[in-house]
PDB file of C-alpha atoms in Angstrom:
ATOM      1  CA  UNK A  18     -77.278 -32.647  -4.307  1.00 79.00           C
ATOM      2  CA  UNK A  19     -75.258 -29.534  -3.762  1.00 82.00           C
ATOM      3  CA  UNK A  20     -71.513 -29.972  -4.175  1.00 87.00           C
ATOM      4  CA  UNK A  21     -69.221 -27.810  -2.062  1.00 92.00           C
ATOM      5  CA  UNK A  22     -65.565 -27.061  -2.718  1.00 94.00           C
ATOM      6  CA  UNK A  23     -63.445 -25.256  -0.182  1.00 95.00           C
ATOM      7  CA  UNK A  24     -59.935 -23.917  -0.615  1.00 95.00           C
ATOM      8  CA  UNK A  25     -57.308 -24.046   0.603  1.00 96.00           C
ATOM      9  CA  UNK A  26     -57.459 -27.254   2.638  1.00 94.00           C
ATOM     10  CA  UNK A  27     -54.602 -26.111   4.871  1.00 96.00           C
ATOM     11  CA  UNK A  28     -53.475 -22.587   5.612  1.00 97.00           C
ATOM     12  CA  UNK A  29     -50.587 -21.417   7.766  1.00 97.00           C
ATOM     13  CA  UNK A  30     -50.170 -17.744   8.610  1.00 97.00           C
ATOM     14  CA  UNK A  31     -48.148 -15.450  10.810  1.00 97.00           C
ATOM     15  CA  UNK A  32     -49.959 -13.397  13.407  1.00 97.00           C
ATOM     16  CA  UNK A  33     -51.315 -10.207  11.877  1.00 97.00           C
ATOM     17  CA  UNK A  34     -51.734 -11.554   8.345  1.00 97.00           C
ATOM     18  CA  UNK A  35     -54.925 -11.185   6.317  1.00 97.00           C
ATOM     19  CA  UNK A  36     -56.568 -14.575   5.700  1.00 97.00           C
ATOM     20  CA  UNK A  37     -58.963 -15.589   2.916  1.00 98.00           C
ATOM     21  CA  UNK A  38     -60.832 -18.905   2.674  1.00 98.00           C
ATOM     22  CA  UNK A  39     -62.956 -19.655  -0.370  1.00 98.00           C
ATOM     23  CA  UNK A  40     -66.095 -21.730  -0.899  1.00 97.00           C
ATOM     24  CA  UNK A  41     -67.891 -22.626  -4.128  1.00 96.00           C
ATOM     25  CA  UNK A  42     -71.151 -24.558  -4.470  1.00 93.00           C
ATOM     26  CA  UNK A  43     -73.092 -26.004  -7.382  1.00 89.00           C
ATOM     27  CA  UNK A  44     -76.824 -25.391  -6.739  1.00 83.00           C
ATOM     28  CA  UNK A  45     -78.553 -22.093  -5.956  1.00 80.00           C
ATOM     29  CA  UNK A  46     -79.271 -21.568  -2.253  1.00 81.00           C
ATOM     30  CA  UNK A  47     -81.191 -19.385   0.175  1.00 79.00           C
ATOM     31  CA  UNK A  48     -78.277 -18.989   2.592  1.00 85.00           C
ATOM     32  CA  UNK A  49     -74.704 -20.146   3.137  1.00 91.00           C
ATOM     33  CA  UNK A  50     -73.134 -20.927   6.483  1.00 93.00           C
ATOM     34  CA  UNK A  51     -69.625 -20.417   7.756  1.00 96.00           C
ATOM     35  CA  UNK A  52     -68.793 -22.534  10.784  1.00 96.00           C
ATOM     36  CA  UNK A  53     -65.794 -22.744  13.081  1.00 96.00           C
ATOM     37  CA  UNK A  54     -64.594 -25.948  14.705  1.00 95.00           C
ATOM     38  CA  UNK A  55     -62.069 -25.568  17.500  1.00 89.00           C
ATOM     39  CA  UNK A  56     -59.422 -28.154  18.350  1.00 81.00           C
ATOM     40  CA  UNK A  57     -61.703 -29.374  21.139  1.00 77.00           C
ATOM     41  CA  UNK A  58     -64.231 -30.372  18.471  1.00 79.00           C
ATOM     42  CA  UNK A  59     -67.171 -28.043  19.123  1.00 89.00           C
ATOM     43  CA  UNK A  60     -68.803 -26.405  16.104  1.00 93.00           C
ATOM     44  CA  UNK A  61     -70.163 -22.883  16.224  1.00 92.00           C
ATOM     45  CA  UNK A  62     -71.949 -20.879  13.585  1.00 91.00           C
ATOM     46  CA  UNK A  63     -70.012 -17.774  12.529  1.00 93.00           C
ATOM     47  CA  UNK A  64     -72.169 -16.431   9.741  1.00 89.00           C
ATOM     48  CA  UNK A  65     -75.273 -17.178   7.801  1.00 89.00           C
ATOM     49  CA  UNK A  66     -75.575 -15.016   4.718  1.00 88.00           C
ATOM     50  CA  UNK A  67     -77.778 -14.868   1.663  1.00 87.00           C
ATOM     51  CA  UNK A  68     -76.334 -11.802  -0.072  1.00 89.00           C
ATOM     52  CA  UNK A  69     -73.622  -9.188   0.143  1.00 93.00           C
ATOM     53  CA  UNK A  70     -71.350  -9.027   3.139  1.00 95.00           C
ATOM     54  CA  UNK A  71     -71.449  -9.527   6.905  1.00 94.00           C
ATOM     55  CA  UNK A  72     -68.865  -8.503   9.513  1.00 95.00           C
ATOM     56  CA  UNK A  73     -68.307  -9.669  13.074  1.00 93.00           C
ATOM     57  CA  UNK A  74     -65.235  -8.155  14.638  1.00 95.00           C
ATOM     58  CA  UNK A  75     -62.223  -9.203  12.559  1.00 96.00           C
ATOM     59  CA  UNK A  76     -64.229 -11.693  10.489  1.00 96.00           C
ATOM     60  CA  UNK A  77     -65.850 -10.721   7.211  1.00 97.00           C
ATOM     61  CA  UNK A  78     -67.939 -13.015   5.011  1.00 97.00           C
ATOM     62  CA  UNK A  79     -69.000 -12.225   1.459  1.00 97.00           C
ATOM     63  CA  UNK A  80     -71.183 -14.067  -0.998  1.00 95.00           C
ATOM     64  CA  UNK A  81     -71.811 -13.759  -4.726  1.00 94.00           C
ATOM     65  CA  UNK A  82     -75.059 -15.587  -5.423  1.00 90.00           C
ATOM     66  CA  UNK A  83     -74.717 -15.370  -9.215  1.00 91.00           C
ATOM     67  CA  UNK A  84     -71.235 -16.916  -9.159  1.00 93.00           C
ATOM     68  CA  UNK A  85     -72.129 -19.380  -6.367  1.00 93.00           C
ATOM     69  CA  UNK A  86     -69.083 -18.367  -4.383  1.00 95.00           C
ATOM     70  CA  UNK A  87     -68.362 -17.130  -0.876  1.00 97.00           C
ATOM     71  CA  UNK A  88     -65.250 -15.984   0.944  1.00 98.00           C
ATOM     72  CA  UNK A  89     -64.375 -15.755   4.611  1.00 98.00           C
ATOM     73  CA  UNK A  90     -61.751 -13.170   5.531  1.00 98.00           C
ATOM     74  CA  UNK A  91     -59.923 -12.744   8.808  1.00 97.00           C
ATOM     75  CA  UNK A  92     -58.168  -9.438   9.317  1.00 96.00           C
ATOM     76  CA  UNK A  93     -55.189  -9.128  11.676  1.00 95.00           C
ATOM     77  CA  UNK A  94     -55.122 -12.872  12.337  1.00 96.00           C
ATOM     78  CA  UNK A  95     -54.276 -14.122  15.833  1.00 96.00           C
ATOM     79  CA  UNK A  96     -53.183 -17.533  17.149  1.00 96.00           C
ATOM     80  CA  UNK A  97     -56.614 -17.918  18.785  1.00 94.00           C
ATOM     81  CA  UNK A  98     -58.099 -17.930  15.266  1.00 96.00           C
ATOM     82  CA  UNK A  99     -56.457 -21.330  14.715  1.00 96.00           C
ATOM     83  CA  UNK A 100     -59.316 -23.693  13.977  1.00 96.00           C
ATOM     84  CA  UNK A 101     -61.078 -25.509  11.149  1.00 96.00           C
ATOM     85  CA  UNK A 102     -63.365 -23.277   9.097  1.00 97.00           C
ATOM     86  CA  UNK A 103     -66.219 -25.024   7.330  1.00 97.00           C
ATOM     87  CA  UNK A 104     -68.569 -23.807   4.642  1.00 96.00           C
ATOM     88  CA  UNK A 105     -72.062 -25.361   4.455  1.00 93.00           C
ATOM     89  CA  UNK A 106     -75.021 -24.978   2.102  1.00 90.00           C
ATOM     90  CA  UNK A 107     -78.521 -26.464   1.850  1.00 85.00           C
ATOM     91  CA  UNK A 108     -78.275 -30.083   0.752  1.00 78.00           C
ATOM     92  CA  UNK A 109     -80.542 -29.765  -2.294  1.00 73.00           C
ATOM     93  CA  UNK A 110     -80.263 -26.039  -2.838  1.00 62.00           C
ATOM     94  CA  UNK A 111     -82.954 -23.569  -1.840  1.00 62.00           C
ATOM     95  CA  UNK A 112     -83.778 -23.586   1.864  1.00 66.00           C
ATOM     96  CA  UNK A 113     -81.986 -26.021   4.128  1.00 65.00           C
ATOM     97  CA  UNK A 114     -84.844 -27.400   6.286  1.00 69.00           C
ATOM     98  CA  UNK A 115     -82.041 -28.588   8.563  1.00 72.00           C
ATOM     99  CA  UNK A 116     -80.230 -30.481   5.815  1.00 83.00           C
ATOM    100  CA  UNK A 117     -76.766 -29.222   5.009  1.00 87.00           C
ATOM    101  CA  UNK A 118     -73.902 -30.258   2.780  1.00 90.00           C
ATOM    102  CA  UNK A 119     -70.485 -29.300   4.084  1.00 93.00           C
ATOM    103  CA  UNK A 120     -67.137 -28.483   2.570  1.00 93.00           C
ATOM    104  CA  UNK A 121     -64.177 -30.510   3.788  1.00 93.00           C
ATOM    105  CA  UNK A 122     -62.989 -27.614   5.891  1.00 94.00           C
ATOM    106  CA  UNK A 123     -59.899 -25.412   5.938  1.00 96.00           C
ATOM    107  CA  UNK A 124     -57.399 -26.045   8.710  1.00 95.00           C
ATOM    108  CA  UNK A 125     -56.023 -22.654   9.739  1.00 97.00           C
ATOM    109  CA  UNK A 126     -52.923 -22.354  11.898  1.00 97.00           C
ATOM    110  CA  UNK A 127     -51.763 -18.903  12.967  1.00 97.00           C
ATOM    111  CA  UNK A 128     -48.271 -18.696  14.449  1.00 97.00           C
ATOM    112  CA  UNK A 129     -47.229 -15.957  16.896  1.00 95.00           C
TER     113      UNK A 129
ATOM    114  CA  UNK M   3     -80.757 -22.273  27.749  1.00 75.00           C
ATOM    115  CA  UNK M   4     -78.546 -25.356  27.550  1.00 80.00           C
ATOM    116  CA  UNK M   5     -78.820 -25.256  23.747  1.00 92.00           C
ATOM    117  CA  UNK M   6     -78.156 -28.625  22.094  1.00 96.00           C
ATOM    118  CA  UNK M   7     -76.942 -31.376  24.392  1.00 96.00           C
ATOM    119  CA  UNK M   8     -75.569 -34.787  23.434  1.00 97.00           C
ATOM    120  CA  UNK M   9     -74.797 -37.836  25.528  1.00 96.00           C
ATOM    121  CA  UNK M  10     -72.552 -39.649  25.908  1.00 96.00           C
ATOM    122  CA  UNK M  11     -69.421 -37.666  25.013  1.00 95.00           C
ATOM    123  CA  UNK M  12     -67.394 -40.826  24.393  1.00 96.00           C
ATOM    124  CA  UNK M  13     -68.410 -44.425  23.763  1.00 96.00           C
ATOM    125  CA  UNK M  14     -66.605 -47.635  22.867  1.00 97.00           C
ATOM    126  CA  UNK M  15     -68.647 -50.498  21.451  1.00 96.00           C
ATOM    127  CA  UNK M  16     -67.893 -53.965  20.218  1.00 97.00           C
ATOM    128  CA  UNK M  17     -68.981 -55.023  16.752  1.00 97.00           C
ATOM    129  CA  UNK M  18     -72.620 -56.108  16.807  1.00 97.00           C
ATOM    130  CA  UNK M  19     -73.632 -54.142  19.897  1.00 97.00           C
ATOM    131  CA  UNK M  20     -76.444 -51.645  19.733  1.00 96.00           C
ATOM    132  CA  UNK M  21     -76.739 -48.292  21.417  1.00 96.00           C
ATOM    133  CA  UNK M  22     -78.556 -44.961  21.322  1.00 97.00           C
ATOM    134  CA  UNK M  23     -76.924 -41.572  21.052  1.00 98.00           C
ATOM    135  CA  UNK M  24     -79.044 -38.968  22.764  1.00 98.00           C
ATOM    136  CA  UNK M  25     -79.698 -35.445  21.489  1.00 98.00           C
ATOM    137  CA  UNK M  26     -81.902 -32.824  23.089  1.00 97.00           C
ATOM    138  CA  UNK M  27     -82.519 -29.137  22.476  1.00 96.00           C
ATOM    139  CA  UNK M  28     -84.354 -26.592  24.617  1.00 94.00           C
ATOM    140  CA  UNK M  29     -84.787 -23.876  21.985  1.00 91.00           C
ATOM    141  CA  UNK M  30     -88.128 -25.135  20.637  1.00 90.00           C
ATOM    142  CA  UNK M  31     -86.567 -25.815  17.234  1.00 91.00           C
ATOM    143  CA  UNK M  32     -88.482 -27.550  14.472  1.00 90.00           C
ATOM    144  CA  UNK M  33     -85.541 -28.967  12.537  1.00 91.00           C
ATOM    145  CA  UNK M  34     -83.060 -31.438  13.965  1.00 94.00           C
ATOM    146  CA  UNK M  35     -80.314 -33.353  12.172  1.00 94.00           C
ATOM    147  CA  UNK M  36     -77.650 -35.937  12.797  1.00 96.00           C
ATOM    148  CA  UNK M  37     -74.262 -35.725  11.093  1.00 96.00           C
ATOM    149  CA  UNK M  38     -71.151 -37.837  11.224  1.00 96.00           C
ATOM    150  CA  UNK M  39     -67.669 -36.428  10.797  1.00 95.00           C
ATOM    151  CA  UNK M  40     -64.864 -38.555   9.422  1.00 92.00           C
ATOM    152  CA  UNK M  41     -61.292 -37.498   8.570  1.00 84.00           C
ATOM    153  CA  UNK M  42     -61.046 -36.289   4.974  1.00 79.00           C
ATOM    154  CA  UNK M  43     -64.820 -36.599   4.442  1.00 82.00           C
ATOM    155  CA  UNK M  44     -66.269 -33.575   6.162  1.00 86.00           C
ATOM    156  CA  UNK M  45     -69.628 -33.728   7.890  1.00 93.00           C
ATOM    157  CA  UNK M  46     -72.297 -35.916   6.282  1.00 94.00           C
ATOM    158  CA  UNK M  47     -76.026 -35.993   6.962  1.00 93.00           C
ATOM    159  CA  UNK M  48     -77.348 -39.253   8.456  1.00 96.00           C
ATOM    160  CA  UNK M  49     -80.994 -38.460   9.261  1.00 95.00           C
ATOM    161  CA  UNK M  50     -83.047 -35.355   9.806  1.00 93.00           C
ATOM    162  CA  UNK M  51     -86.435 -34.260  11.127  1.00 93.00           C
ATOM    163  CA  UNK M  52     -88.605 -31.273  10.273  1.00 90.00           C
ATOM    164  CA  UNK M  53     -90.880 -31.745  13.266  1.00 90.00           C
ATOM    165  CA  UNK M  54     -92.190 -34.184  15.854  1.00 92.00           C
ATOM    166  CA  UNK M  55     -93.251 -37.409  14.165  1.00 93.00           C
ATOM    167  CA  UNK M  56     -91.482 -36.589  10.879  1.00 93.00           C
ATOM    168  CA  UNK M  57     -88.090 -38.016   9.966  1.00 93.00           C
ATOM    169  CA  UNK M  58     -86.261 -38.769   6.743  1.00 91.00           C
ATOM    170  CA  UNK M  59     -82.979 -40.167   5.514  1.00 92.00           C
ATOM    171  CA  UNK M  60     -79.896 -38.172   4.651  1.00 91.00           C
ATOM    172  CA  UNK M  61     -76.813 -39.185   2.680  1.00 90.00           C
ATOM    173  CA  UNK M  62     -75.553 -42.034   4.871  1.00 95.00           C
ATOM    174  CA  UNK M  63     -78.537 -43.577   6.724  1.00 96.00           C
ATOM    175  CA  UNK M  64     -77.619 -47.270   6.576  1.00 95.00           C
ATOM    176  CA  UNK M  65     -77.191 -48.855   9.996  1.00 95.00           C
ATOM    177  CA  UNK M  66     -78.941 -46.025  11.837  1.00 97.00           C
ATOM    178  CA  UNK M  67     -82.513 -45.399  12.982  1.00 97.00           C
ATOM    179  CA  UNK M  68     -84.101 -42.255  14.351  1.00 97.00           C
ATOM    180  CA  UNK M  69     -87.400 -41.203  15.854  1.00 95.00           C
ATOM    181  CA  UNK M  70     -88.803 -37.841  16.941  1.00 96.00           C
ATOM    182  CA  UNK M  71     -91.608 -38.333  19.440  1.00 96.00           C
ATOM    183  CA  UNK M  72     -91.149 -34.863  20.977  1.00 96.00           C
ATOM    184  CA  UNK M  73     -89.893 -31.511  19.689  1.00 94.00           C
ATOM    185  CA  UNK M  74     -86.989 -31.613  22.146  1.00 96.00           C
ATOM    186  CA  UNK M  75     -85.461 -35.054  21.578  1.00 97.00           C
ATOM    187  CA  UNK M  76     -83.957 -36.739  18.531  1.00 98.00           C
ATOM    188  CA  UNK M  77     -82.141 -39.976  19.456  1.00 98.00           C
ATOM    189  CA  UNK M  78     -79.945 -41.848  16.978  1.00 98.00           C
ATOM    190  CA  UNK M  79     -79.908 -45.641  17.258  1.00 97.00           C
ATOM    191  CA  UNK M  80     -77.111 -47.854  16.025  1.00 96.00           C
ATOM    192  CA  UNK M  81     -78.746 -51.206  15.371  1.00 92.00           C
ATOM    193  CA  UNK M  82     -75.662 -53.432  15.105  1.00 96.00           C
ATOM    194  CA  UNK M  83     -72.441 -51.470  15.401  1.00 96.00           C
ATOM    195  CA  UNK M  84     -69.733 -51.926  12.794  1.00 96.00           C
ATOM    196  CA  UNK M  85     -66.140 -50.585  12.719  1.00 96.00           C
ATOM    197  CA  UNK M  86     -67.180 -48.385   9.756  1.00 96.00           C
ATOM    198  CA  UNK M  87     -69.401 -46.475  12.184  1.00 97.00           C
ATOM    199  CA  UNK M  88     -66.404 -45.265  14.160  1.00 97.00           C
ATOM    200  CA  UNK M  89     -66.798 -41.516  13.883  1.00 96.00           C
ATOM    201  CA  UNK M  90     -67.699 -38.304  15.658  1.00 96.00           C
ATOM    202  CA  UNK M  91     -71.439 -37.689  15.671  1.00 97.00           C
ATOM    203  CA  UNK M  92     -72.983 -34.243  15.829  1.00 97.00           C
ATOM    204  CA  UNK M  93     -76.584 -33.305  16.398  1.00 97.00           C
ATOM    205  CA  UNK M  94     -77.835 -29.926  15.179  1.00 95.00           C
ATOM    206  CA  UNK M  95     -81.064 -27.972  15.396  1.00 93.00           C
ATOM    207  CA  UNK M  96     -82.576 -24.888  13.798  1.00 87.00           C
ATOM    208  CA  UNK M  97     -85.821 -23.008  13.073  1.00 78.00           C
ATOM    209  CA  UNK M  98     -87.679 -21.923  16.212  1.00 72.00           C
ATOM    210  CA  UNK M  99     -91.357 -22.816  16.293  1.00 69.00           C
ATOM    211  CA  UNK M 100     -93.411 -19.691  15.895  1.00 67.00           C
ATOM    212  CA  UNK M 101     -91.125 -18.182  13.282  1.00 66.00           C
ATOM    213  CA  UNK M 102     -87.939 -16.189  13.159  1.00 66.00           C
ATOM    214  CA  UNK M 103     -84.522 -17.166  11.904  1.00 67.00           C
ATOM    215  CA  UNK M 104     -84.982 -20.556  10.289  1.00 66.00           C
ATOM    216  CA  UNK M 105     -81.462 -21.149   9.041  1.00 71.00           C
ATOM    217  CA  UNK M 106     -78.960 -20.542  11.848  1.00 82.00           C
ATOM    218  CA  UNK M 107     -77.654 -23.922  12.953  1.00 86.00           C
ATOM    219  CA  UNK M 108     -76.893 -24.860  16.559  1.00 92.00           C
ATOM    220  CA  UNK M 109     -74.628 -27.841  17.097  1.00 94.00           C
ATOM    221  CA  UNK M 110     -74.234 -30.154  20.045  1.00 96.00           C
ATOM    222  CA  UNK M 111     -70.748 -30.889  21.445  1.00 95.00           C
ATOM    223  CA  UNK M 112     -70.468 -34.218  19.653  1.00 95.00           C
ATOM    224  CA  UNK M 113     -70.158 -37.888  20.599  1.00 96.00           C
ATOM    225  CA  UNK M 114     -66.925 -39.689  19.777  1.00 95.00           C
ATOM    226  CA  UNK M 115     -67.761 -43.323  19.012  1.00 97.00           C
ATOM    227  CA  UNK M 116     -65.271 -46.136  18.543  1.00 97.00           C
ATOM    228  CA  UNK M 117     -66.419 -49.557  17.348  1.00 97.00           C
ATOM    229  CA  UNK M 118     -63.917 -52.362  17.895  1.00 96.00           C
TER     230      UNK M 118
END
């Protein structure tokens, strides 16, 4: 079973700061997911990446397959970015087939 | 598309009662999964399905049953509710039939269950 470690568990920032959240996993994978869970509870997929880097607006995700490590960056953070950010990988490595193992999540709070 | 829908949104049960949490998706996805989310534990896989008629256990299957008679629906049954099953339950789907992106996950809004 893939083991996932996320850090930090809690992160507080001032509006405008650059944010980095880290994720490490133990078994080689086909793709890694970054998810966002808002205070209301809904979970949305932010990124799915298998190599290199992806960018959506102010969010950037990178992955190093050899080191089994991924980072999620938020540039120019805003209070609306306050949420829980969750990293997820295929349960047994390889392709997920709908089975994921999740990190414990990073609670991000951005103050105005 | 409605995406992934779950009912009910909230439920309170007494110990020993049974119930079914409903999950449906209208994206013609092959893979469907049930997860539970507990404070400090993250999301954990209960059961999953790779297609109609095919289901298998995840990490924490005890006390739960599933079936997948159609592509669209994947209900989760609590056989005899226990306080340890108090949690938030999420259904997810992925992998459209006919090919394409097989990995992007779509989550339902969740069901918050309390067992007294």
